[in-house]
Amino acid sequence: MNKKVIGILAVIFTAGSFGLAQTVKADTAASSADSAATQKQDQSNESNVSQDQSDTSNQDQTSTGESSDTSADSNAADSNTAPTNDSNNPTKDNKKKPTPAKPVKKPPLKEGWVKHKQKTYYYKANKKVKGLMKIGEHHYLFNKAGVMLKGLRKTPHKSTYSYYRNNGQRSEKSIGTKKAFYWIKKGKITGIKNKAKVICQRPELPTGCEMTAVTMMLNFAGKKVSKFTVAQKTPRNSNPDKGFIGSPYQKYPGGYWVTPNGIKGVVKHYLGKAKVLTGSGLMAVEKKLLHSHLVVAWVSGVDGFSNHALALTGYHNGWIYYNDPWTGKKASMSQASFINHWSGDAYRALSY
């Protein structure tokens, strides 16, 4: 009985041991599988944690930069908004505010009379007037630069001349100035008489009419020289085209005459120029007179001389005005009479 019980117990123990071993083995395998899975999951989790830490680091850096910018903006805002002491902080704003564009101012429209640097202009529709222009009731003359002109002026595109007063207005009728008298008809000059002082050749220069006439011309041109100085500077020569024949201080035949070519050097010496008008015609003579340049004309048959010189001073309405060195007086003769006397001495004349 005891042996039978003992055998049954042995079988039961063996079976129990086998089952337990199987259970332990199964549990060990399951535990190993669970451990491997857990290890793999831990590795995955660690990787994720590492990635999360990296992302977090980047986010932290970005956040730090943003925080820095925000801090700077906050500081700037605080600097702009916080009240400051002007004595301790002279610059209130570190940032310059944009300056609004200023509107372009157009220059004022010029219209009418304008004076600039002692010159007078007239503007019409913001442009300078040029040439001959009637403004109001008067005529004015402007050059190519628009400057108002005065005095004796040639009419544009015409052969006529006019005289313009100091205020620029054209004189429509005859007018006298300090230097000359102008005959004017409807704004056009028809004659002139230059107010040249007359000089008499006598008694010192009985044959020095040419030298005395030249002296009057030089004096009127602004050169204060005496007839004696002109006589001294005039060369002496047996050829009248090169100098005076004889002595002007003596009567004929001790003294004779000199032509324009023989005395033009004296004129050039004082005025820097000389113009021989021999054979140029009466129109050329009148043009010189119109510009207040006296003309010395050689004539025959005047005052009883075969050769005589007159200082012509003007012309008007068919008459010639002159200063006579022999008589020491102002005189005139008809244009026809003058041409007759002038032609008798080969139309000789001298000016500058």
GROMACS .gro file of C-alpha atoms in nm:
model
  352
    1MET     CA    1   0.000   0.000   0.000
    2ASN     CA    2   0.267   0.237   0.082
    3LYS     CA    3   0.459   0.149  -0.231
    4LYS     CA    4   0.149   0.205  -0.446
    5VAL     CA    5   0.091   0.542  -0.292
    6ILE     CA    6   0.445   0.634  -0.326
    7GLY     CA    7   0.437   0.545  -0.700
    8ILE     CA    8   0.129   0.751  -0.762
    9LEU     CA    9   0.282   1.045  -0.589
   10ALA     CA   10   0.596   1.005  -0.795
   11VAL     CA   11   0.392   1.010  -1.116
   12ILE     CA   12   0.204   1.316  -1.002
   13PHE     CA   13   0.525   1.491  -0.904
   14THR     CA   14   0.687   1.412  -1.234
   15ALA     CA   15   0.388   1.536  -1.427
   16GLY     CA   16   0.375   1.846  -1.217
   17SER     CA   17   0.741   1.908  -1.266
   18PHE     CA   18   0.708   1.867  -1.642
   19GLY     CA   19   0.413   2.105  -1.656
   20LEU     CA   20   0.588   2.350  -1.441
   21ALA     CA   21   0.894   2.334  -1.661
   22GLN     CA   22   0.683   2.390  -1.969
   23THR     CA   23   0.511   2.678  -1.803
   24VAL     CA   24   0.845   2.825  -1.695
   25LYS     CA   25   0.985   2.781  -2.045
   26ALA     CA   26   0.683   2.944  -2.200
   27ASP     CA   27   0.698   3.221  -1.949
   28THR     CA   28   1.070   3.267  -2.018
   29ALA     CA   29   1.016   3.286  -2.394
   30ALA     CA   30   0.734   3.528  -2.349
   31SER     CA   31   0.946   3.724  -2.111
   32SER     CA   32   1.232   3.733  -2.362
   33ALA     CA   33   0.998   3.848  -2.638
   34ASP     CA   34   0.854   4.108  -2.411
   35SER     CA   35   1.203   4.220  -2.316
   36ALA     CA   36   1.312   4.252  -2.680
   37ALA     CA   37   1.001   4.443  -2.769
   38THR     CA   38   1.046   4.663  -2.470
   39GLN     CA   39   1.411   4.726  -2.564
   40LYS     CA   40   1.318   4.810  -2.919
   41GLN     CA   41   1.039   5.039  -2.798
   42ASP     CA   42   1.284   5.206  -2.559
   43GLN     CA   43   1.532   5.262  -2.841
   44SER     CA   44   1.258   5.412  -3.054
   45ASN     CA   45   1.148   5.627  -2.767
   46GLU     CA   46   1.505   5.741  -2.706
   47SER     CA   47   1.540   5.834  -3.075
   48ASN     CA   48   1.217   6.028  -3.061
   49VAL     CA   49   1.327   6.193  -2.741
   50SER     CA   50   1.658   6.289  -2.904
   51GLN     CA   51   1.476   6.431  -3.207
   52ASP     CA   52   1.236   6.611  -2.980
   53GLN     CA   53   1.528   6.754  -2.786
   54SER     CA   54   1.690   6.870  -3.114
   55ASP     CA   55   1.367   7.032  -3.234
   56THR     CA   56   1.318   7.179  -2.892
   57SER     CA   57   1.670   7.320  -2.906
   58ASN     CA   58   1.604   7.475  -3.248
   59GLN     CA   59   1.274   7.610  -3.129
   60ASP     CA   60   1.449   7.743  -2.822
   61GLN     CA   61   1.708   7.917  -3.043
   62THR     CA   62   1.440   8.062  -3.264
   63SER     CA   63   1.245   8.158  -2.962
   64THR     CA   64   1.560   8.310  -2.817
   65GLY     CA   65   1.619   8.516  -3.140
   66GLU     CA   66   1.259   8.621  -3.146
   67SER     CA   67   1.281   8.698  -2.782
   68SER     CA   68   1.595   8.904  -2.851
   69ASP     CA   69   1.424   9.091  -3.136
   70THR     CA   70   1.120   9.136  -2.927
   71SER     CA   71   1.336   9.258  -2.646
   72ALA     CA   72   1.513   9.503  -2.878
   73ASP     CA   73   1.182   9.624  -3.019
   74SER     CA   74   1.051   9.650  -2.671
   75ASN     CA   75   1.355   9.850  -2.569
   76ALA     CA   76   1.323  10.076  -2.875
   77ALA     CA   77   0.956  10.120  -2.805
   78ASP     CA   78   1.037  10.194  -2.444
   79SER     CA   79   1.302  10.440  -2.560
   80ASN     CA   80   1.051  10.614  -2.791
   81THR     CA   81   0.767  10.615  -2.546
   82ALA     CA   82   0.941  10.665  -2.218
   83PRO     CA   83   0.980  11.029  -2.111
   84THR     CA   84   1.337  11.146  -2.128
   85ASN     CA   85   1.535  11.442  -2.008
   86ASP     CA   86   1.639  11.659  -2.311
   87SER     CA   87   1.952  11.776  -2.132
   88ASN     CA   88   2.071  11.418  -2.076
   89ASN     CA   89   1.943  11.271  -2.403
   90PRO     CA   90   1.966  11.533  -2.685
   91THR     CA   91   1.849  11.285  -2.946
   92LYS     CA   92   1.489  11.198  -2.883
   93ASP     CA   93   1.435  10.964  -3.174
   94ASN     CA   94   1.697  10.718  -3.292
   95LYS     CA   95   1.496  10.644  -3.602
   96LYS     CA   96   1.462  10.923  -3.858
   97LYS     CA   97   1.113  10.976  -3.974
   98PRO     CA   98   1.075  11.003  -4.353
   99THR     CA   99   1.058  11.365  -4.466
  100PRO     CA  100   0.756  11.429  -4.684
  101ALA     CA  101   0.840  11.549  -5.034
  102LYS     CA  102   0.808  11.923  -5.070
  103PRO     CA  103   0.591  12.041  -5.356
  104VAL     CA  104   0.792  12.192  -5.644
  105LYS     CA  105   0.731  12.564  -5.659
  106LYS     CA  106   0.698  12.705  -6.007
  107PRO     CA  107   0.883  13.032  -6.069
  108PRO     CA  108   0.654  13.332  -6.074
  109LEU     CA  109   0.524  13.427  -6.415
  110LYS     CA  110   0.714  13.726  -6.553
  111GLU     CA  111   0.500  13.987  -6.718
  112GLY     CA  112   0.575  14.350  -6.801
  113TRP     CA  113   0.883  14.556  -6.718
  114VAL     CA  114   1.170  14.393  -6.531
  115LYS     CA  115   1.498  14.558  -6.428
  116HIS     CA  116   1.801  14.339  -6.364
  117LYS     CA  117   2.164  14.447  -6.320
  118GLN     CA  118   2.102  14.797  -6.458
  119LYS     CA  119   1.932  14.653  -6.767
  120THR     CA  120   1.565  14.677  -6.855
  121TYR     CA  121   1.356  14.401  -7.010
  122TYR     CA  122   0.994  14.359  -7.105
  123TYR     CA  123   0.827  14.021  -7.061
  124LYS     CA  124   0.521  13.900  -7.245
  125ALA     CA  125   0.382  13.557  -7.152
  126ASN     CA  126   0.703  13.488  -6.955
  127LYS     CA  127   0.923  13.558  -7.260
  128LYS     CA  128   1.154  13.852  -7.328
  129VAL     CA  129   1.036  14.086  -7.600
  130LYS     CA  130   1.287  14.144  -7.881
  131GLY     CA  131   1.307  14.387  -8.171
  132LEU     CA  132   1.078  14.685  -8.225
  133MET     CA  133   0.766  14.669  -8.009
  134LYS     CA  134   0.481  14.907  -7.939
  135ILE     CA  135   0.393  14.896  -7.571
  136GLY     CA  136   0.103  15.116  -7.476
  137GLU     CA  137   0.130  15.437  -7.676
  138HIS     CA  138   0.507  15.426  -7.735
  139HIS     CA  139   0.757  15.229  -7.941
  140TYR     CA  140   1.053  15.056  -7.779
  141LEU     CA  141   1.352  14.874  -7.923
  142PHE     CA  142   1.508  14.560  -7.771
  143ASN     CA  143   1.820  14.379  -7.881
  144LYS     CA  144   1.855  14.003  -7.939
  145ALA     CA  145   1.908  13.946  -7.566
  146GLY     CA  146   1.590  14.139  -7.483
  147VAL     CA  147   1.768  14.445  -7.341
  148MET     CA  148   1.592  14.777  -7.393
  149LEU     CA  149   1.801  15.013  -7.608
  150LYS     CA  150   1.852  15.388  -7.591
  151GLY     CA  151   1.992  15.666  -7.808
  152LEU     CA  152   2.045  15.648  -8.183
  153ARG     CA  153   1.938  15.312  -8.325
  154LYS     CA  154   1.880  15.164  -8.668
  155THR     CA  155   1.528  15.038  -8.733
  156PRO     CA  156   1.531  14.656  -8.772
  157HIS     CA  157   1.515  14.540  -9.134
  158LYS     CA  158   1.509  14.900  -9.259
  159SER     CA  159   1.762  15.168  -9.358
  160THR     CA  160   1.607  15.434  -9.134
  161TYR     CA  161   1.720  15.545  -8.787
  162SER     CA  162   1.534  15.656  -8.476
  163TYR     CA  163   1.623  15.813  -8.146
  164TYR     CA  164   1.517  15.647  -7.819
  165ARG     CA  165   1.502  15.849  -7.499
  166ASN     CA  166   1.657  15.745  -7.168
  167ASN     CA  167   1.327  15.582  -7.071
  168GLY     CA  168   1.340  15.376  -7.390
  169GLN     CA  169   1.055  15.554  -7.565
  170ARG     CA  170   1.109  15.638  -7.930
  171SER     CA  171   1.101  16.008  -8.001
  172GLU     CA  172   0.831  16.079  -8.256
  173LYS     CA  173   0.935  16.440  -8.312
  174SER     CA  174   1.254  16.646  -8.327
  175ILE     CA  175   1.465  16.640  -8.015
  176GLY     CA  176   1.780  16.804  -7.887
  177THR     CA  177   2.043  16.637  -7.673
  178LYS     CA  178   2.361  16.763  -7.513
  179LYS     CA  179   2.562  16.650  -7.815
  180ALA     CA  180   2.331  16.696  -8.113
  181PHE     CA  181   1.996  16.808  -8.247
  182TYR     CA  182   1.788  16.550  -8.438
  183TRP     CA  183   1.524  16.636  -8.691
  184ILE     CA  184   1.260  16.364  -8.662
  185LYS     CA  185   0.939  16.299  -8.850
  186LYS     CA  186   0.704  16.022  -8.735
  187GLY     CA  187   0.981  15.852  -8.541
  188LYS     CA  188   1.232  15.861  -8.828
  189ILE     CA  189   1.542  16.080  -8.820
  190THR     CA  190   1.560  16.308  -9.121
  191GLY     CA  191   1.866  16.512  -9.021
  192ILE     CA  192   2.119  16.592  -8.753
  193LYS     CA  193   2.330  16.886  -8.641
  194ASN     CA  194   2.619  16.797  -8.410
  195LYS     CA  195   2.705  17.061  -8.152
  196ALA     CA  196   3.078  17.078  -8.218
  197LYS     CA  197   3.272  17.377  -8.096
  198VAL     CA  198   3.414  17.593  -8.372
  199ILE     CA  199   3.790  17.673  -8.376
  200CYS     CA  200   3.947  17.947  -8.587
  201GLN     CA  201   4.278  17.885  -8.758
  202ARG     CA  202   4.374  18.249  -8.759
  203PRO     CA  203   4.595  18.421  -8.688
  204GLU     CA  204   4.846  18.153  -8.591
  205LEU     CA  205   4.782  17.905  -8.877
  206PRO     CA  206   4.700  18.108  -9.190
  207THR     CA  207   4.739  17.801  -9.414
  208GLY     CA  208   4.654  17.538  -9.152
  209CYS     CA  209   4.282  17.493  -9.230
  210GLU     CA  210   4.310  17.114  -9.260
  211MET     CA  211   4.485  17.087  -8.922
  212THR     CA  212   4.230  17.313  -8.754
  213ALA     CA  213   3.937  17.120  -8.902
  214VAL     CA  214   4.092  16.792  -8.781
  215THR     CA  215   4.133  16.947  -8.435
  216MET     CA  216   3.758  17.021  -8.421
  217MET     CA  217   3.685  16.661  -8.518
  218LEU     CA  218   3.918  16.522  -8.250
  219ASN     CA  219   3.779  16.751  -7.980
  220PHE     CA  220   3.422  16.647  -8.057
  221ALA     CA  221   3.532  16.283  -8.036
  222GLY     CA  222   3.648  16.348  -7.681
  223LYS     CA  223   4.020  16.415  -7.736
  224LYS     CA  224   4.121  16.748  -7.591
  225VAL     CA  225   4.403  16.850  -7.819
  226SER     CA  226   4.494  17.194  -7.953
  227LYS     CA  227   4.541  17.301  -8.314
  228PHE     CA  228   4.906  17.366  -8.237
  229THR     CA  229   4.963  17.007  -8.124
  230VAL     CA  230   4.793  16.874  -8.436
  231ALA     CA  231   5.006  17.105  -8.653
  232GLN     CA  232   5.317  16.980  -8.478
  233LYS     CA  233   5.229  16.613  -8.525
  234THR     CA  234   5.138  16.652  -8.892
  235PRO     CA  235   5.439  16.541  -9.102
  236ARG     CA  236   5.599  16.777  -9.356
  237ASN     CA  237   5.653  16.662  -9.711
  238SER     CA  238   5.662  16.795 -10.065
  239ASN     CA  239   5.398  16.532 -10.148
  240PRO     CA  240   5.061  16.635  -9.991
  241ASP     CA  241   4.961  16.267  -9.964
  242LYS     CA  242   5.249  16.218  -9.722
  243GLY     CA  243   5.250  16.545  -9.528
  244PHE     CA  244   5.196  16.918  -9.529
  245ILE     CA  245   5.374  17.120  -9.795
  246GLY     CA  246   5.559  17.410  -9.634
  247SER     CA  247   5.468  17.557  -9.297
  248PRO     CA  248   5.108  17.611  -9.173
  249TYR     CA  249   5.237  17.906  -8.975
  250GLN     CA  250   5.310  18.096  -9.300
  251LYS     CA  251   5.089  18.240  -9.568
  252TYR     CA  252   5.093  18.106  -9.920
  253PRO     CA  253   5.337  18.024 -10.080
  254GLY     CA  254   5.527  17.966  -9.755
  255GLY     CA  255   5.254  17.722  -9.660
  256TYR     CA  256   5.026  17.527  -9.890
  257TRP     CA  257   4.814  17.218  -9.804
  258VAL     CA  258   4.785  16.847  -9.711
  259THR     CA  259   4.545  16.577  -9.834
  260PRO     CA  260   4.348  16.324  -9.620
  261ASN     CA  261   4.619  16.060  -9.662
  262GLY     CA  262   4.886  16.304  -9.543
  263ILE     CA  263   4.712  16.377  -9.209
  264LYS     CA  264   4.515  16.059  -9.134
  265GLY     CA  265   4.806  15.935  -8.920
  266VAL     CA  266   4.734  16.208  -8.666
  267VAL     CA  267   4.368  16.103  -8.643
  268LYS     CA  268   4.466  15.741  -8.594
  269HIS     CA  269   4.717  15.841  -8.328
  270TYR     CA  270   4.446  15.995  -8.111
  271LEU     CA  271   4.139  15.786  -8.197
  272GLY     CA  272   4.297  15.454  -8.286
  273LYS     CA  273   4.140  15.462  -8.631
  274ALA     CA  274   4.094  15.685  -8.933
  275LYS     CA  275   3.872  15.655  -9.239
  276VAL     CA  276   3.950  15.821  -9.571
  277LEU     CA  277   3.615  15.891  -9.742
  278THR     CA  278   3.751  16.032 -10.066
  279GLY     CA  279   3.511  15.943 -10.347
  280SER     CA  280   3.268  15.764 -10.111
  281GLY     CA  281   2.971  15.986 -10.188
  282LEU     CA  282   2.743  16.210  -9.987
  283MET     CA  283   2.546  15.923  -9.834
  284ALA     CA  284   2.860  15.787  -9.667
  285VAL     CA  285   2.935  16.135  -9.530
  286GLU     CA  286   2.581  16.173  -9.389
  287LYS     CA  287   2.601  15.830  -9.223
  288LYS     CA  288   2.914  15.935  -9.036
  289LEU     CA  289   2.749  16.260  -8.931
  290LEU     CA  290   2.440  16.072  -8.812
  291HIS     CA  291   2.662  15.873  -8.576
  292SER     CA  292   2.813  16.201  -8.450
  293HIS     CA  293   3.144  16.152  -8.630
  294LEU     CA  294   3.245  16.483  -8.782
  295VAL     CA  295   3.380  16.476  -9.137
  296VAL     CA  296   3.660  16.695  -9.270
  297ALA     CA  297   3.580  16.780  -9.633
  298TRP     CA  298   3.821  16.936  -9.884
  299VAL     CA  299   3.650  17.197 -10.099
  300SER     CA  300   3.746  17.446 -10.368
  301GLY     CA  301   3.624  17.801 -10.410
  302VAL     CA  302   3.515  17.856 -10.049
  303ASP     CA  303   3.645  18.169  -9.874
  304GLY     CA  304   3.842  18.243 -10.194
  305PHE     CA  305   4.076  17.940 -10.165
  306SER     CA  306   4.148  17.684 -10.431
  307ASN     CA  307   4.208  17.432 -10.148
  308HIS     CA  308   4.020  17.465  -9.824
  309ALA     CA  309   3.899  17.229  -9.552
  310LEU     CA  310   3.570  17.242  -9.359
  311ALA     CA  311   3.453  17.045  -9.055
  312LEU     CA  312   3.110  16.913  -9.154
  313THR     CA  313   2.868  16.889  -8.860
  314GLY     CA  314   2.530  16.789  -9.003
  315TYR     CA  315   2.266  16.780  -9.273
  316HIS     CA  316   1.892  16.831  -9.309
  317ASN     CA  317   1.636  16.900  -9.576
  318GLY     CA  318   1.889  16.955  -9.853
  319TRP     CA  319   2.133  17.159  -9.646
  320ILE     CA  320   2.486  17.089  -9.518
  321TYR     CA  321   2.606  17.233  -9.186
  322TYR     CA  322   2.971  17.296  -9.111
  323ASN     CA  323   3.230  17.481  -8.900
  324ASP     CA  324   3.451  17.707  -9.104
  325PRO     CA  325   3.808  17.731  -8.964
  326TRP     CA  326   3.883  18.042  -9.168
  327THR     CA  327   3.596  18.252  -9.037
  328GLY     CA  328   3.572  18.070  -8.703
  329LYS     CA  329   3.193  18.050  -8.745
  330LYS     CA  330   2.920  17.793  -8.793
  331ALA     CA  331   2.765  17.807  -9.138
  332SER     CA  332   2.558  17.612  -9.391
  333MET     CA  333   2.517  17.577  -9.765
  334SER     CA  334   2.281  17.394  -9.992
  335GLN     CA  335   2.359  17.035 -10.073
  336ALA     CA  336   2.392  17.123 -10.440
  337SER     CA  337   2.640  17.401 -10.363
  338PHE     CA  338   2.841  17.176 -10.137
  339ILE     CA  339   2.869  16.902 -10.398
  340ASN     CA  340   2.989  17.162 -10.646
  341HIS     CA  341   3.265  17.284 -10.413
  342TRP     CA  342   3.348  16.931 -10.301
  343SER     CA  343   3.385  16.803 -10.654
  344GLY     CA  344   3.632  17.086 -10.723
  345ASP     CA  345   3.871  16.918 -10.479
  346ALA     CA  346   3.818  16.562 -10.600
  347TYR     CA  347   3.556  16.470 -10.333
  348ARG     CA  348   3.824  16.440 -10.066
  349ALA     CA  349   3.710  16.368  -9.710
  350LEU     CA  350   3.841  16.223  -9.383
  351SER     CA  351   3.670  16.082  -9.073
  352TYR     CA  352   3.704  15.786  -8.838
   0.00000   0.00000   0.00000
